[in-house]
PDB file of C-alpha atoms and ligand atoms in Angstrom:
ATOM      1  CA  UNK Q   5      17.296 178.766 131.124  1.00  0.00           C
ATOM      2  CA  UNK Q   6      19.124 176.117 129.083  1.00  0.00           C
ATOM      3  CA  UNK Q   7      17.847 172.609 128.536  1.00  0.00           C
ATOM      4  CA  UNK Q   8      21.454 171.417 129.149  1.00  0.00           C
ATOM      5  CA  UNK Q   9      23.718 173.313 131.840  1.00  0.00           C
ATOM      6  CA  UNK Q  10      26.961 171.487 132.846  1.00  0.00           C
ATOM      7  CA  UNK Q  11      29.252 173.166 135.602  1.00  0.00           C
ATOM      8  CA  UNK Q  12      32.790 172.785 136.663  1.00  0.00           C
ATOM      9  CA  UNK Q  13      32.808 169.044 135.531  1.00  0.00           C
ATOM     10  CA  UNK Q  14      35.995 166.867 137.118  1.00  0.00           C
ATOM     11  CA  UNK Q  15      35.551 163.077 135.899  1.00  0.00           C
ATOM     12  CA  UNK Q  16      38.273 160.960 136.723  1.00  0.00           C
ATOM     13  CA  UNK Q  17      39.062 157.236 135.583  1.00  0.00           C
ATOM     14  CA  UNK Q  18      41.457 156.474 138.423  1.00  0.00           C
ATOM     15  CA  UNK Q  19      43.894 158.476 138.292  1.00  0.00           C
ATOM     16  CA  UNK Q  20      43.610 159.935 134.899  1.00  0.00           C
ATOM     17  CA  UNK Q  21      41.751 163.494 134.920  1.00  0.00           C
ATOM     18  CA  UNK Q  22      39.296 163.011 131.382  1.00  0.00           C
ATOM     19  CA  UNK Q  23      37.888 165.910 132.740  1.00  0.00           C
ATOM     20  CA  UNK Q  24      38.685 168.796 134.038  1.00  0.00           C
ATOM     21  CA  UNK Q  25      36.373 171.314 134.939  1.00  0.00           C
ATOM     22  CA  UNK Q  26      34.237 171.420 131.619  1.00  0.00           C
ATOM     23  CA  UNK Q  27      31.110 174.244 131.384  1.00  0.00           C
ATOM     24  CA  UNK Q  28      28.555 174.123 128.709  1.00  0.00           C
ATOM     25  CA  UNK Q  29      25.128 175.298 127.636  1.00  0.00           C
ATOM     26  CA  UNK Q  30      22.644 173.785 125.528  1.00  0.00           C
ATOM     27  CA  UNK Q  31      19.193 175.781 124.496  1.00  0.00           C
ATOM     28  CA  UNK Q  32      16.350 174.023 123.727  1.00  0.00           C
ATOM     29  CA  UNK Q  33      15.569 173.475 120.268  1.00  0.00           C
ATOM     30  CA  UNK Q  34      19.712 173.645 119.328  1.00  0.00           C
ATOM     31  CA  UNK Q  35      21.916 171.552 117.404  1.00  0.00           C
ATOM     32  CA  UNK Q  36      25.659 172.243 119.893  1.00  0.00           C
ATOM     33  CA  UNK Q  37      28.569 170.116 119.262  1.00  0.00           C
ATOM     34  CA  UNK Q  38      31.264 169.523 120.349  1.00  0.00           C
ATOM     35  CA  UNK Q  39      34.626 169.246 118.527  1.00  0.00           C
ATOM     36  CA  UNK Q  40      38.744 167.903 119.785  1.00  0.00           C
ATOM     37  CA  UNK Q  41      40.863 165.581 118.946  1.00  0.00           C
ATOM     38  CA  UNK Q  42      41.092 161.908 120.182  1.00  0.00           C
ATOM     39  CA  UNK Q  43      40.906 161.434 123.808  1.00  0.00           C
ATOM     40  CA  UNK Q  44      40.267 165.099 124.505  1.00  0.00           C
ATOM     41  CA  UNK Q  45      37.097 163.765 126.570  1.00  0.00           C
ATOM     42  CA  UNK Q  46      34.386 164.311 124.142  1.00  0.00           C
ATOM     43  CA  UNK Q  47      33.123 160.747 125.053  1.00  0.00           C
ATOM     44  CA  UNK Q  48      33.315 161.397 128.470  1.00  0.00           C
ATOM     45  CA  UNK Q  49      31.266 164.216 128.464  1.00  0.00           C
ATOM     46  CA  UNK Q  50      28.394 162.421 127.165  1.00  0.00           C
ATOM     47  CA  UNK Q  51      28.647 159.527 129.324  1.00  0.00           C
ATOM     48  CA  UNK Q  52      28.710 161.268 132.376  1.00  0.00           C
ATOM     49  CA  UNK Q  53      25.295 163.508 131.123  1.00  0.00           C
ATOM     50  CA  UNK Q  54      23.302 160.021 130.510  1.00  0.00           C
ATOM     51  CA  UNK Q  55      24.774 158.606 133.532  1.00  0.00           C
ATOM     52  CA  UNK Q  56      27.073 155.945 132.511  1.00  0.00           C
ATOM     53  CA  UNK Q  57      29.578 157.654 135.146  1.00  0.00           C
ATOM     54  CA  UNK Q  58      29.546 159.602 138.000  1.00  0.00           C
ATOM     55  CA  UNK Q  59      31.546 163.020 137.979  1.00  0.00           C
ATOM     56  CA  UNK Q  60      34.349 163.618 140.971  1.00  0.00           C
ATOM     57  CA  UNK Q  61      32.854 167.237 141.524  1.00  0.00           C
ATOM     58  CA  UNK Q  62      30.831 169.708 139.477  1.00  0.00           C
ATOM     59  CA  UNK Q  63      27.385 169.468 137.905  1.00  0.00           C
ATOM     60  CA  UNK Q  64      24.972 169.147 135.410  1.00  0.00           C
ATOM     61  CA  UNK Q  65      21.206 170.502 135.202  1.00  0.00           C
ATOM     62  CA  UNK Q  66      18.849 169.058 133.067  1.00  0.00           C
ATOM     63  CA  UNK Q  67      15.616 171.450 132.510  1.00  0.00           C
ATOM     64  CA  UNK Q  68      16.752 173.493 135.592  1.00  0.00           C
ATOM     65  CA  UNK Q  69      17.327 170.330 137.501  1.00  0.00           C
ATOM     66  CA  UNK Q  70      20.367 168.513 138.679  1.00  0.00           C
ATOM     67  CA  UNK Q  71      20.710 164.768 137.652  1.00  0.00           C
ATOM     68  CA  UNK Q  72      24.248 164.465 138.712  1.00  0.00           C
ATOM     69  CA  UNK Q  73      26.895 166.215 141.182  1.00  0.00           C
ATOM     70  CA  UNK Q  74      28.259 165.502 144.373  1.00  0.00           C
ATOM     71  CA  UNK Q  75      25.553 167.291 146.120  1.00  0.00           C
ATOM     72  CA  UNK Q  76      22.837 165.469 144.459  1.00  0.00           C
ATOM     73  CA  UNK Q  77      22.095 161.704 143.754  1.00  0.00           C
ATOM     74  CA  UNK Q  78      23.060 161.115 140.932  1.00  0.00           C
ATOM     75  CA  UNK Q  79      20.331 159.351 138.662  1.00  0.00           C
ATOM     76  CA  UNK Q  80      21.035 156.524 136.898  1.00  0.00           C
ATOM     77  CA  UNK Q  81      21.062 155.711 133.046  1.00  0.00           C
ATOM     78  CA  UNK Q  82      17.329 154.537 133.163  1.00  0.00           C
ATOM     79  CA  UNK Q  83      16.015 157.370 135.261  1.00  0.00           C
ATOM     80  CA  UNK Q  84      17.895 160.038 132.748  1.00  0.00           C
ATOM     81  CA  UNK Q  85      16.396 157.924 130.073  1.00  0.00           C
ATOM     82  CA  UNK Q  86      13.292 158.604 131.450  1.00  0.00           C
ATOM     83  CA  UNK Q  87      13.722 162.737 132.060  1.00  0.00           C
ATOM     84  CA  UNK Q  88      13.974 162.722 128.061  1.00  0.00           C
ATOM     85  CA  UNK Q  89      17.733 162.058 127.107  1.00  0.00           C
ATOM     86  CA  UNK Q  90      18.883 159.727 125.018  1.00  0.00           C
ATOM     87  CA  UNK Q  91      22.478 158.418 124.347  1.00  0.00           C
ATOM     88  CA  UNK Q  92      23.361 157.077 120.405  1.00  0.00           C
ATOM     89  CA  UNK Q  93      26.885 155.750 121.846  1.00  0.00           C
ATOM     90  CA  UNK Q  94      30.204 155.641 119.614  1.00  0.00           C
ATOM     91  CA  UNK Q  95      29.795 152.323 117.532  1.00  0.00           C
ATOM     92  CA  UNK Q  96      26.552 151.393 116.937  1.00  0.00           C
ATOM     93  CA  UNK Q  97      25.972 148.495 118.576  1.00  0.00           C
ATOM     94  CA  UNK Q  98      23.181 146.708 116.853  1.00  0.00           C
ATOM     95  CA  UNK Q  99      21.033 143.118 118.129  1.00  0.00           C
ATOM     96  CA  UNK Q 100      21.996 140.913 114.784  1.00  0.00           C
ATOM     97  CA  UNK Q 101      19.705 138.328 116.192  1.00  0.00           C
ATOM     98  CA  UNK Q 102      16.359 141.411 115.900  1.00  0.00           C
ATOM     99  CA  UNK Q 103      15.121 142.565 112.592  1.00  0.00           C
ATOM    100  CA  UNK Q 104      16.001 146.390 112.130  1.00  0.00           C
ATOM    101  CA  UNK Q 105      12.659 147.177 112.987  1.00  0.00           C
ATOM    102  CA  UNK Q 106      12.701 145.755 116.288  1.00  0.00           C
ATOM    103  CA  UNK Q 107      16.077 147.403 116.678  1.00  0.00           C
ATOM    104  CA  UNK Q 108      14.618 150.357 116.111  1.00  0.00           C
ATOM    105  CA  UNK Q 109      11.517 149.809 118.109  1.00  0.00           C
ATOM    106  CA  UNK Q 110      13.793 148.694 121.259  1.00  0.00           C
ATOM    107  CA  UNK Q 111      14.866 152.999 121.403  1.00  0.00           C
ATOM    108  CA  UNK Q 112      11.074 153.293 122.490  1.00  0.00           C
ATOM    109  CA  UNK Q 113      10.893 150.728 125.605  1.00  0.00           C
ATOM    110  CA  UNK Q 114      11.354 153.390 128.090  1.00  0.00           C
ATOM    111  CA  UNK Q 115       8.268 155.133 127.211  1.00  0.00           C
ATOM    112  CA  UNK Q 116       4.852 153.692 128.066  1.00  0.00           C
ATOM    113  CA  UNK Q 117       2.979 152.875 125.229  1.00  0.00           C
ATOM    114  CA  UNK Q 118       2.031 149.997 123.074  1.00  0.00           C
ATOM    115  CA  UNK Q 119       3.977 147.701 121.158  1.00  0.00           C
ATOM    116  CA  UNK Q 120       1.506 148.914 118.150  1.00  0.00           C
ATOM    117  CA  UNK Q 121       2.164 152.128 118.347  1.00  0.00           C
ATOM    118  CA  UNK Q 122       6.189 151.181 118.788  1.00  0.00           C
ATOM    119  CA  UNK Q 123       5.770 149.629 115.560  1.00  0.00           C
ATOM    120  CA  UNK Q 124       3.896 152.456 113.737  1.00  0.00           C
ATOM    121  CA  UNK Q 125       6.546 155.051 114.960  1.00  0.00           C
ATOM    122  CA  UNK Q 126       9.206 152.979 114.240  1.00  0.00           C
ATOM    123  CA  UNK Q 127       7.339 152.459 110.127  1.00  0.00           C
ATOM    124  CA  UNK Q 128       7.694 156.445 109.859  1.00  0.00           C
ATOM    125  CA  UNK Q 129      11.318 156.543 110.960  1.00  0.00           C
ATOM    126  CA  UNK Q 130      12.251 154.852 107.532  1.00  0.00           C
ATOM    127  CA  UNK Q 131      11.104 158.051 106.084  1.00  0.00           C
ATOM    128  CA  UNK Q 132      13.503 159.817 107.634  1.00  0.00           C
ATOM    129  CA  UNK Q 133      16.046 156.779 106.821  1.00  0.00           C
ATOM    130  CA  UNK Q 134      14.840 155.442 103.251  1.00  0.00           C
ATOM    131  CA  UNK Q 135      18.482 153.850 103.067  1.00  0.00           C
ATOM    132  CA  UNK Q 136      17.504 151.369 105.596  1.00  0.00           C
ATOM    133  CA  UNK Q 137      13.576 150.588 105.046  1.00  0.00           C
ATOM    134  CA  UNK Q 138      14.754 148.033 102.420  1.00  0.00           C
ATOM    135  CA  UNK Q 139      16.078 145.488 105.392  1.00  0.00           C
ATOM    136  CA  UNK Q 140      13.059 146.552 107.668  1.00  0.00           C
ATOM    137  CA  UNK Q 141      12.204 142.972 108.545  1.00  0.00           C
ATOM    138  CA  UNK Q 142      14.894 140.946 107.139  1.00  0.00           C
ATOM    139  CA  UNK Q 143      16.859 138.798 109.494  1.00  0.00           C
ATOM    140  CA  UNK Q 144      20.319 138.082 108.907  1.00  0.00           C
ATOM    141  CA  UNK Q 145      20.972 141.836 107.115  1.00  0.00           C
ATOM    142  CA  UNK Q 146      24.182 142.857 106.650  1.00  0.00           C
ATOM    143  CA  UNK Q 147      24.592 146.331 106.798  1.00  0.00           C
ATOM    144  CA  UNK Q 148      27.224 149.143 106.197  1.00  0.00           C
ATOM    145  CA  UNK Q 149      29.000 151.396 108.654  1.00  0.00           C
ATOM    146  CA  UNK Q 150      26.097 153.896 107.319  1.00  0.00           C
ATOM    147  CA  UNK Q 151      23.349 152.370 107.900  1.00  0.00           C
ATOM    148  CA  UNK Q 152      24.134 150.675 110.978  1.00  0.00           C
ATOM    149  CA  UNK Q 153      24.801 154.412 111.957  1.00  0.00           C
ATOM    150  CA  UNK Q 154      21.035 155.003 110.742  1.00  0.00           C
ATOM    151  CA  UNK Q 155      19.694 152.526 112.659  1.00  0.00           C
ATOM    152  CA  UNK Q 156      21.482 153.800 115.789  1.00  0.00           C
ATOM    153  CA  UNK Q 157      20.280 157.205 115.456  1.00  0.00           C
ATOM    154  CA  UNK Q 158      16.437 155.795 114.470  1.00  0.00           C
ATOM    155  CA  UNK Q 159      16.879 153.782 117.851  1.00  0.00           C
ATOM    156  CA  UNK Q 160      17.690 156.676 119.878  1.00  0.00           C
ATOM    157  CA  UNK Q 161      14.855 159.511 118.080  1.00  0.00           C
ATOM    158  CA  UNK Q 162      12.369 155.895 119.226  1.00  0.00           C
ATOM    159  CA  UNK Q 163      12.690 157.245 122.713  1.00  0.00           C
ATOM    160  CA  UNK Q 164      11.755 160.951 122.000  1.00  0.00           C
ATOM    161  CA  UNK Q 165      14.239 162.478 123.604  1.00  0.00           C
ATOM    162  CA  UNK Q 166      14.214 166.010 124.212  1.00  0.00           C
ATOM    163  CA  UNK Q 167      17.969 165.928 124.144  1.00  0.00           C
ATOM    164  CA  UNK Q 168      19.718 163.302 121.887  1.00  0.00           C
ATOM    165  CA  UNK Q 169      23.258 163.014 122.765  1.00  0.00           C
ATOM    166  CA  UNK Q 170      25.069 161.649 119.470  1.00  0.00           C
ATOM    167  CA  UNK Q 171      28.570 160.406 119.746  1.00  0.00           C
ATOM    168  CA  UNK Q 172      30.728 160.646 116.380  1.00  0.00           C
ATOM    169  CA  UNK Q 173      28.300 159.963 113.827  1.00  0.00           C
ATOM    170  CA  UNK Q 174      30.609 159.811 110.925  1.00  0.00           C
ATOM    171  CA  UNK Q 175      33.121 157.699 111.784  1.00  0.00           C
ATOM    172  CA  UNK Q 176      35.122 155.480 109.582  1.00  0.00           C
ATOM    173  CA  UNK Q 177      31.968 156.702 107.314  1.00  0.00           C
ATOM    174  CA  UNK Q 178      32.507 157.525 103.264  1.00  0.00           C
ATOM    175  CA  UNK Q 179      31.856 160.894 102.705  1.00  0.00           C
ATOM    176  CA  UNK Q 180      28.524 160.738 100.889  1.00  0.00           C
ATOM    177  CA  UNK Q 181      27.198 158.436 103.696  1.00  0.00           C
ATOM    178  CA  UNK Q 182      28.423 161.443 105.966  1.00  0.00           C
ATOM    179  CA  UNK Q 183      26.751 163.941 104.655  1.00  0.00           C
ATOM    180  CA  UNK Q 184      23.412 161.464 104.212  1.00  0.00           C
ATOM    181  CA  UNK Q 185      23.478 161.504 108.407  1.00  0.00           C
ATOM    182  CA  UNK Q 186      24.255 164.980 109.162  1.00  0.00           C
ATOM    183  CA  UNK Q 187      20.921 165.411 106.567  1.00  0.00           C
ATOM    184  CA  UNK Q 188      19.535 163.802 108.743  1.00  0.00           C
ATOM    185  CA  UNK Q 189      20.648 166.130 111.880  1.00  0.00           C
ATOM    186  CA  UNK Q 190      19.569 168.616 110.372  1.00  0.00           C
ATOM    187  CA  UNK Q 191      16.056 167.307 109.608  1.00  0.00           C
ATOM    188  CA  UNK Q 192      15.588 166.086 113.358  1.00  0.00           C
ATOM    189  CA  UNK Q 193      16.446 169.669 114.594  1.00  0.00           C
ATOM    190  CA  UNK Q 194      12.916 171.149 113.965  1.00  0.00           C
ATOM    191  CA  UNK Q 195      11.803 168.634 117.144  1.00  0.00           C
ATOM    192  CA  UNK Q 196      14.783 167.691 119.298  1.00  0.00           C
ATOM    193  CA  UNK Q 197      17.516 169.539 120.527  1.00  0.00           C
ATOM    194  CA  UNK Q 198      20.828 167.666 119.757  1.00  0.00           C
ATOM    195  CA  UNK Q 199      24.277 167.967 121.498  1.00  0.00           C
ATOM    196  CA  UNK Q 200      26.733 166.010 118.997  1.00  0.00           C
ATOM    197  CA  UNK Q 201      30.138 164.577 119.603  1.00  0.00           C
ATOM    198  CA  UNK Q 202      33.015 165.126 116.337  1.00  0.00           C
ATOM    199  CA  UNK Q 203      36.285 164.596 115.587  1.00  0.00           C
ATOM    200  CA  UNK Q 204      35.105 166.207 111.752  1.00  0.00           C
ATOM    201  CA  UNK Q 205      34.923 170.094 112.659  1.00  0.00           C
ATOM    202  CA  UNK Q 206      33.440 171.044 109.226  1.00  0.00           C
ATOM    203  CA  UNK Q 207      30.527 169.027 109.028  1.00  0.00           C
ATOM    204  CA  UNK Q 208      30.332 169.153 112.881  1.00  0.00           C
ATOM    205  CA  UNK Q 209      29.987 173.060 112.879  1.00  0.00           C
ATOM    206  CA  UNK Q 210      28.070 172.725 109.460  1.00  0.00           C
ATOM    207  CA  UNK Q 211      25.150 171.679 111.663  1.00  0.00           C
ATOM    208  CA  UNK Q 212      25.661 173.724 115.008  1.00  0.00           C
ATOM    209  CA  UNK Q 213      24.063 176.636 116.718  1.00  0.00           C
ATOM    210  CA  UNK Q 214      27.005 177.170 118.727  1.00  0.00           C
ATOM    211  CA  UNK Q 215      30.246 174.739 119.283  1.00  0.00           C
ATOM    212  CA  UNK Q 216      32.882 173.916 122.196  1.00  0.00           C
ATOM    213  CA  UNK Q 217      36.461 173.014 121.735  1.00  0.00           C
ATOM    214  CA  UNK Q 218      37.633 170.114 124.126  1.00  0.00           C
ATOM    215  CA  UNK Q 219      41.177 169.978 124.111  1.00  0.00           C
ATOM    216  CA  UNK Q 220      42.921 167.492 127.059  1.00  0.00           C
ATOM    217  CA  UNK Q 221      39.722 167.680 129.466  1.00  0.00           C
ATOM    218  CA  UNK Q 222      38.795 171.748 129.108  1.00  0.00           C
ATOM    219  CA  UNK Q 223      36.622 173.739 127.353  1.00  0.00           C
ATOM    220  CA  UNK Q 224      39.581 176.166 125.856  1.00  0.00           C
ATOM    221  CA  UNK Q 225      36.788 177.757 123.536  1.00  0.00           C
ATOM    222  CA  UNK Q 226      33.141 178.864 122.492  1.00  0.00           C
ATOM    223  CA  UNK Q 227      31.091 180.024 119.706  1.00  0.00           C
ATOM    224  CA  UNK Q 228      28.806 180.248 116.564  1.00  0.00           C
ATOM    225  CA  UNK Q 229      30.513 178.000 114.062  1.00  0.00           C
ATOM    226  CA  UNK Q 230      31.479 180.959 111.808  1.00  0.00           C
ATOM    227  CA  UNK Q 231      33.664 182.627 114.894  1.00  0.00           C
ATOM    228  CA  UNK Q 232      35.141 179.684 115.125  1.00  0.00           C
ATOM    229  CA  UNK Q 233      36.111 178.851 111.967  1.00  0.00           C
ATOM    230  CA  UNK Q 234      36.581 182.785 111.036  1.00  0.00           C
ATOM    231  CA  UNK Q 235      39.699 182.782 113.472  1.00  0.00           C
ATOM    232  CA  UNK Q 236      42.892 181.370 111.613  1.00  0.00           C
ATOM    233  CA  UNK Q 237      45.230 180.556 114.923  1.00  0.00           C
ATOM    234  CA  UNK Q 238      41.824 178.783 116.273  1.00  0.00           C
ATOM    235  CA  UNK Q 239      41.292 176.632 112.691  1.00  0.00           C
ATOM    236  CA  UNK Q 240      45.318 176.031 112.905  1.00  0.00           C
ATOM    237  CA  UNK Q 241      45.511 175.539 116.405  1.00  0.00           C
ATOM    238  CA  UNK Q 242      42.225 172.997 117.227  1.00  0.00           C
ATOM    239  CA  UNK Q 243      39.699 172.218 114.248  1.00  0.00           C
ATOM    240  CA  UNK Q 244      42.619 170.543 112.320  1.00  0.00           C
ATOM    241  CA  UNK Q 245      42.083 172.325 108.979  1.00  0.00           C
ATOM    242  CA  UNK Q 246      39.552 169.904 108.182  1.00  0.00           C
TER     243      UNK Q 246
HETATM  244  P1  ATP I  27      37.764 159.584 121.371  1.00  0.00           P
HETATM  245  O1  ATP I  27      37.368 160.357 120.188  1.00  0.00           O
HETATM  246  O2  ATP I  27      39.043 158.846 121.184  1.00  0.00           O
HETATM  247  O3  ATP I  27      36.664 158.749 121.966  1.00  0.00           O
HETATM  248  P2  ATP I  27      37.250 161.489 123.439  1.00  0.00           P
HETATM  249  O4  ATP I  27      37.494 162.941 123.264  1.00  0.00           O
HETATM  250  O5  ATP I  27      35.864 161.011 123.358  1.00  0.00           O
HETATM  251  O6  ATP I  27      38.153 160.684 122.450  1.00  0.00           O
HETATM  252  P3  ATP I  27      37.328 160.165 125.962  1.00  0.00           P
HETATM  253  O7  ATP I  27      37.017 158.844 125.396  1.00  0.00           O
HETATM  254  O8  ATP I  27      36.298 160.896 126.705  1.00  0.00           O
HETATM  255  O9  ATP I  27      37.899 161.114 124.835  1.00  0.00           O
HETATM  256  O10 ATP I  27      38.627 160.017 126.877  1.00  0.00           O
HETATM  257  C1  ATP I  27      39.173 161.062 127.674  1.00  0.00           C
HETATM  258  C2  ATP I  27      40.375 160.537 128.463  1.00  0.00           C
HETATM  259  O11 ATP I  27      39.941 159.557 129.388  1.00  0.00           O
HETATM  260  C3  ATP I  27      41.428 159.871 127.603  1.00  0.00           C
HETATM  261  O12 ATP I  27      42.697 160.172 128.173  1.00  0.00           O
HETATM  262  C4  ATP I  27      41.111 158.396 127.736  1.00  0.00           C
HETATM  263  O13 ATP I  27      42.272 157.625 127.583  1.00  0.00           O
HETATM  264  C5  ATP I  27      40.592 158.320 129.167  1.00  0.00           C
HETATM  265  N1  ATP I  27      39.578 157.249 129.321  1.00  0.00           N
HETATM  266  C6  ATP I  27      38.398 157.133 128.657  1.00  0.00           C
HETATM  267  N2  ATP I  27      37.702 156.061 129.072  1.00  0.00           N
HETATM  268  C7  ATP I  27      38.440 155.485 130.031  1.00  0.00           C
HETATM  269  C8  ATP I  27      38.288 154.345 130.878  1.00  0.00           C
HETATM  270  N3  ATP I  27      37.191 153.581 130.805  1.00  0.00           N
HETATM  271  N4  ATP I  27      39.280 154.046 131.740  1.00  0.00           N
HETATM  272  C9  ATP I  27      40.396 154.808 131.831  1.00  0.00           C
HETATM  273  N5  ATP I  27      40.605 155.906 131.076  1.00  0.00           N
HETATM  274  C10 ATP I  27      39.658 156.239 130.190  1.00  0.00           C
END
């Protein structure tokens, strides 16, 4: 059974269709991720799975269980918080009044322990982001796209999710800084399965167990990253070359 099962998803904003009737799959313990170009209803997608909006028709299972569907009432963002799934949203919206600990340490306050233990957990995450540990306590930090991108993705592994939904990590990142996060991805693999959100196919699918094209609001394809990029008209027609 997969962690993740979405079916026949139809989310509408008004009168514009952002999705369509979208099926996916995500096994525990896999990095999925999917890829399409702006507006395709990547976003969308993830919203919907934490919550943020409730689908028209369809639905999606988490762990065998429906959290949202017309037949079923739909949770809202806490409660999905609270199943184990956590959203690191497009942006990386960061409290500039907080230290980037206690950003960090906010990712945890859905789950019931102590503020100590918050603060120990959130101590280790700067071994997984060394970039950041520098401004750990600073106030008044000023911080690049990157590692405001760190912090967002430290935030969200705070809650232990047993899916982490991330939206776009690289973008309007440098290269280098890119590949630093999708390190990153594929360190936090080992413990949390991940369903990621990109507009860059090659690093997206560098990183993936299996990937899904959105294009205008439908799945129009599915596979291990090497059928997809093995198929010319497919690399031509959706992953942009690039
Ligand atoms: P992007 O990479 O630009 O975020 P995306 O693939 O994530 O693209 P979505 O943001 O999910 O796409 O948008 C899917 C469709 O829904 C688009 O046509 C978009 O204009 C529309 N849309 C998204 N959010 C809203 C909203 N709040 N109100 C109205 N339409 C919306």
């Amino acid at each position: 059974m997969a962690l993740l099962q979405i079916n026949d998803l139809v989310v509408r904003y008004g009168e514009i269709e952002a999705l369509r009737g979208v099926s996916l799959a995500v096994d525990e313990g896999q990095v999925v991720t999917l890829l399409g170009a702006n507006g395709a209803g990547k976003s969308t997608t993830l919203r919907a799975i934490s919550g943020l909006i409730k689908p028209a028709s369809g639905e999606i299972l988490f762990d065998g269980k429906p959290i949202s569907g017309p037949n079923t009432h739909t949770l809202g963002p806490e409660a999905i918080v609270r199943l184990g799934i956590s959203h690191v949203p497009e942006g990386r919206r960061v409290f500039p009044g907080l230290s980037v600990k206690e950003n960090i340490m906010l990712g945890g306050s859905n789950r019931r322990v102590g503020k100590a233990e918050l603060s120990r957990e959130a101590d280790a995450m700067f071994d997984l982001f060394p970039d950041i540990r520098a401004f750990a306590n600073a106030l008044g930090w000023t911080l690049s796209g990157g590692q405001l991108q760190m912090v967002a993705v430290a935030r969200g592994l705070m809650a232990k999710p047993r899916l982490l939904l991330l939206d776009e990590p690289s973008l309007g990142l440098a290269p280098v800084i890119v590949q630093a996060v999708f390190r990153i991805i594929s360190q936090i693999r080992r413990d949390t399965t991940v369903l990621l959100v990109e507009q860059n196919a090659r690093m997206g699918l560098s990183v993936a167990d299996h990937g899904y094209v959105l294009e205008t609001g439908r799945i129009v394809l599915g596979g291990k990253p090497d059928e997809l990029w093995g198929n010319e008209a497919i690399r031509a027609a959706y992953l942009g070359g690039h």
